[in-house]
Short mmCIF file of C-alpha atoms and ligand atoms in Angstrom, two decimals:
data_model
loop_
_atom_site.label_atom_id
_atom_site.label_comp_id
_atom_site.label_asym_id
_atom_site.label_seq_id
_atom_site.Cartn_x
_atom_site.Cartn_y
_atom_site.Cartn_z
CA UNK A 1 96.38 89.40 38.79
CA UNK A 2 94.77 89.24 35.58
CA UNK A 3 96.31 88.29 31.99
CA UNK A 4 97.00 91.24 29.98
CA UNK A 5 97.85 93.02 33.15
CA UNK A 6 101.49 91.89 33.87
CA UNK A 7 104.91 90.42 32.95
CA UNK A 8 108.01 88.98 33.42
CA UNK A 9 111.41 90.99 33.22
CA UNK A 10 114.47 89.30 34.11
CA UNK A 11 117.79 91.77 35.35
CA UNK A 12 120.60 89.39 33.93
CA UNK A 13 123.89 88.65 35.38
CA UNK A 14 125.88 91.54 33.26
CA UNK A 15 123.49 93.79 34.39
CA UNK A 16 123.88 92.72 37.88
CA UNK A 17 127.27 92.98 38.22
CA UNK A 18 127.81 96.12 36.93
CA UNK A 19 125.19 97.66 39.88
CA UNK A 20 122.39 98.71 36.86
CA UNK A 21 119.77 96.92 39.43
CA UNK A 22 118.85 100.52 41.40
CA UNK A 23 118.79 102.18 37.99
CA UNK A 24 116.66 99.64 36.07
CA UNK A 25 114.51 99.35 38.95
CA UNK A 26 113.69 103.28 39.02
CA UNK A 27 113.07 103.39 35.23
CA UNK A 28 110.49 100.56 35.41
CA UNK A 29 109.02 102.41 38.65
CA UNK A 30 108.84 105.74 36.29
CA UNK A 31 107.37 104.15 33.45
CA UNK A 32 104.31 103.38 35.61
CA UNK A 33 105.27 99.32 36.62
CA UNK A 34 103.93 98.36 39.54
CA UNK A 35 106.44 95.69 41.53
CA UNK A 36 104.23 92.66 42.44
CA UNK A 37 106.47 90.13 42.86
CA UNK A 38 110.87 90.15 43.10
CA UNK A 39 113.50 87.86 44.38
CA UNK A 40 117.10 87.76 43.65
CA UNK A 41 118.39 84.46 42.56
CA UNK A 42 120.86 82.14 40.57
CA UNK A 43 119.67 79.91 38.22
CA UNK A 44 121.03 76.17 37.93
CA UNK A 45 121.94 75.77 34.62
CA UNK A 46 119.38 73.17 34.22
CA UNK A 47 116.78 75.79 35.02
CA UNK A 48 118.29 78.03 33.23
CA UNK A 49 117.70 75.80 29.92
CA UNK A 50 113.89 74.98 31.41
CA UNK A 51 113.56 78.77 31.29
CA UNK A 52 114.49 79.15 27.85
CA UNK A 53 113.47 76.13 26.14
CA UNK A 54 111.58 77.70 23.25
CA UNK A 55 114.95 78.68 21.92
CA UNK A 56 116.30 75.18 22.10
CA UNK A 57 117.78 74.11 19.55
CA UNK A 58 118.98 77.47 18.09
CA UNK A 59 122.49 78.85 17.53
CA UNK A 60 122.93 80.54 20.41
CA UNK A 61 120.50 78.59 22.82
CA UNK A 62 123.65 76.98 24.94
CA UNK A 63 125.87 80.26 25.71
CA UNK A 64 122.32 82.00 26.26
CA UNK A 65 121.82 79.15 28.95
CA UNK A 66 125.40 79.30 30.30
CA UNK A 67 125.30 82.80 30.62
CA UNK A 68 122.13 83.20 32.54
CA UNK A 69 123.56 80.63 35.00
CA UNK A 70 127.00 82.71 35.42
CA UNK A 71 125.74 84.60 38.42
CA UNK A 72 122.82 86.64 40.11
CA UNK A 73 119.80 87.71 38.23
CA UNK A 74 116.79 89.47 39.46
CA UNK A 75 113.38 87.88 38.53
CA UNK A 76 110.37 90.38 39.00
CA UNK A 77 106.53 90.44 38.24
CA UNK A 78 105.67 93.87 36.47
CA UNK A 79 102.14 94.89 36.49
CA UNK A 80 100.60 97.71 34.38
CA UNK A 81 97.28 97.53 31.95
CA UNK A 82 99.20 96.40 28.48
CA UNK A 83 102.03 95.23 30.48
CA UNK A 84 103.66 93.07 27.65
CA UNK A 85 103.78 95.81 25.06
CA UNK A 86 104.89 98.73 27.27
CA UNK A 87 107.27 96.91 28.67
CA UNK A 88 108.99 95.55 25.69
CA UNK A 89 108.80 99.47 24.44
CA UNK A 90 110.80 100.11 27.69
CA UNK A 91 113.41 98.08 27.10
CA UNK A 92 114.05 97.82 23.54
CA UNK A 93 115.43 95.99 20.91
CA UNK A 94 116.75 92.69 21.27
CA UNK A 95 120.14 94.00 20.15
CA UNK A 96 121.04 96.67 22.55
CA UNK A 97 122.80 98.31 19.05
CA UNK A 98 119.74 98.51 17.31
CA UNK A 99 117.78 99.61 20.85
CA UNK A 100 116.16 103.09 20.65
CA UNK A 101 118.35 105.81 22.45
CA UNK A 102 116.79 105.52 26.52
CA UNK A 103 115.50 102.02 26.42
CA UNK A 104 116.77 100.08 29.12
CA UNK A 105 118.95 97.91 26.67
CA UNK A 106 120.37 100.97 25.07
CA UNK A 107 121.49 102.38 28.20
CA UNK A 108 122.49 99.14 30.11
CA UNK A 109 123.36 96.78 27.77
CA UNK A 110 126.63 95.06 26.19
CA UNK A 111 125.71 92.73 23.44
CA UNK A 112 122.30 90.70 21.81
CA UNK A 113 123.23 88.02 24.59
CA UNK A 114 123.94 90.16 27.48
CA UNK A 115 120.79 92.81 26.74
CA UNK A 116 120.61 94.19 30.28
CA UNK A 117 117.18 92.78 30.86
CA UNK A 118 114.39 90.05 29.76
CA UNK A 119 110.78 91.05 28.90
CA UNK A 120 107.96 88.57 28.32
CA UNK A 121 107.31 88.31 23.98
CA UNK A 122 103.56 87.27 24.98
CA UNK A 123 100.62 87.38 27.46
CA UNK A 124 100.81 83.71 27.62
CA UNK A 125 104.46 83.67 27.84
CA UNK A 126 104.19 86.19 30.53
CA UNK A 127 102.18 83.83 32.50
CA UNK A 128 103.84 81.04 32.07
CA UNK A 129 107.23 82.92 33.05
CA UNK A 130 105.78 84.14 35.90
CA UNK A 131 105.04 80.91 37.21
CA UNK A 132 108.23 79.36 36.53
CA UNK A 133 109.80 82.07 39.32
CA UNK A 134 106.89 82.32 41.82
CA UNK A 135 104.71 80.74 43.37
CA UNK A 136 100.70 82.59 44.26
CA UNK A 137 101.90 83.21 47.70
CA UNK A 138 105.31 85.46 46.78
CA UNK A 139 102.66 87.67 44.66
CA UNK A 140 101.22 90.79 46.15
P1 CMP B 1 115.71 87.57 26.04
O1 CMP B 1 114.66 88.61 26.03
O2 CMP B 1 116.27 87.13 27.34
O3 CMP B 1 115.15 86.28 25.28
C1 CMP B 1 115.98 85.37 24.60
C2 CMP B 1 117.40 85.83 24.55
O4 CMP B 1 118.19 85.18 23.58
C3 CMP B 1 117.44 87.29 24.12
O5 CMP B 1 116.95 88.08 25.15
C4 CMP B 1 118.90 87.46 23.78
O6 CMP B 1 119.71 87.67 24.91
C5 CMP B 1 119.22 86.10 23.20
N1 CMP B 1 119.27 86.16 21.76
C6 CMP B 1 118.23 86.34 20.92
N2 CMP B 1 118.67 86.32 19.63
C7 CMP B 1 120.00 86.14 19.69
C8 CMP B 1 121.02 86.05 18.70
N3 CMP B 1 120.75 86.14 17.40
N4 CMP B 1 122.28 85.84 19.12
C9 CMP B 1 122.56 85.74 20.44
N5 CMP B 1 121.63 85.83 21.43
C10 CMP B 1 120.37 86.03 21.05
#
């Protein structure tokens, strides 16, 4: 898999809960993603805070953590030429309020914390994502 090629999307526990996991799964399968890696998993919240620890230290870096460690979340590679940028066009703005109307955080999301899904901001974050959830031998 080559950088520039792929990244991470995380299906948080909102999301999850409210069976959006079929419907966010067929909109990144539309939008041209191909599925290279997946597992469905709950985080500690210890690796929860590993996950996000660029935001440490911001306002909302402890409920952020919390609530990624409330329950199930899918973790999935996403590969597509451009991946980072299409992707994050897919999904939205951070806010789902402020999302364009169709992105997945428009249509599946509750509030800036619970946003319905995760994207990768970077190539290099999308690398370093990706190998926080899997290992070269769950990617195909
Ligand atoms: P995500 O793409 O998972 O990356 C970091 C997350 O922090 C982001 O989505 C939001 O859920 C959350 N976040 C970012 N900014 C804020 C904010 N101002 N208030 C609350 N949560 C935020």
């Amino acid at each position: 898999m080559e950088k520039g090629n792929y990244t991470l999307t995380l299906i948080k526990p909102y999301a999850v809960q409210h069976g959006f996991v079929g419907p966010i799964l067929a909109r990144i399968n539309g939008a041209g993603f191909r599925i290279s890696a997946m597992k469905y998993l709950q985080l500690s919240l210890e690796q929860s805070q590993a996950f996000y620890q660029v935001h440490r230290g911001k306002p909302f870096y402890e409920r952020l953590c919390k609530f990624m460690a409330s329950g199930p979340i899918v973790a999935a590679i996403l590969e597509k030429p451009g991946a980072v940028d299409d992707y994050r066009r897919l999904i939205g703005a951070t806010d789902p309020k402020q999302a364009d109307e169709g992105t997945l955080r428009k249509l599946f999301g509750r509030s800036i914390e619970s946003n319905a899904v995760h994207g990768s901001d970077s190539d290099d974050n999308a690398e370093r994502e990706s190998n926080f959830f899997f290992s070269l031998l769950e990617r195909f």
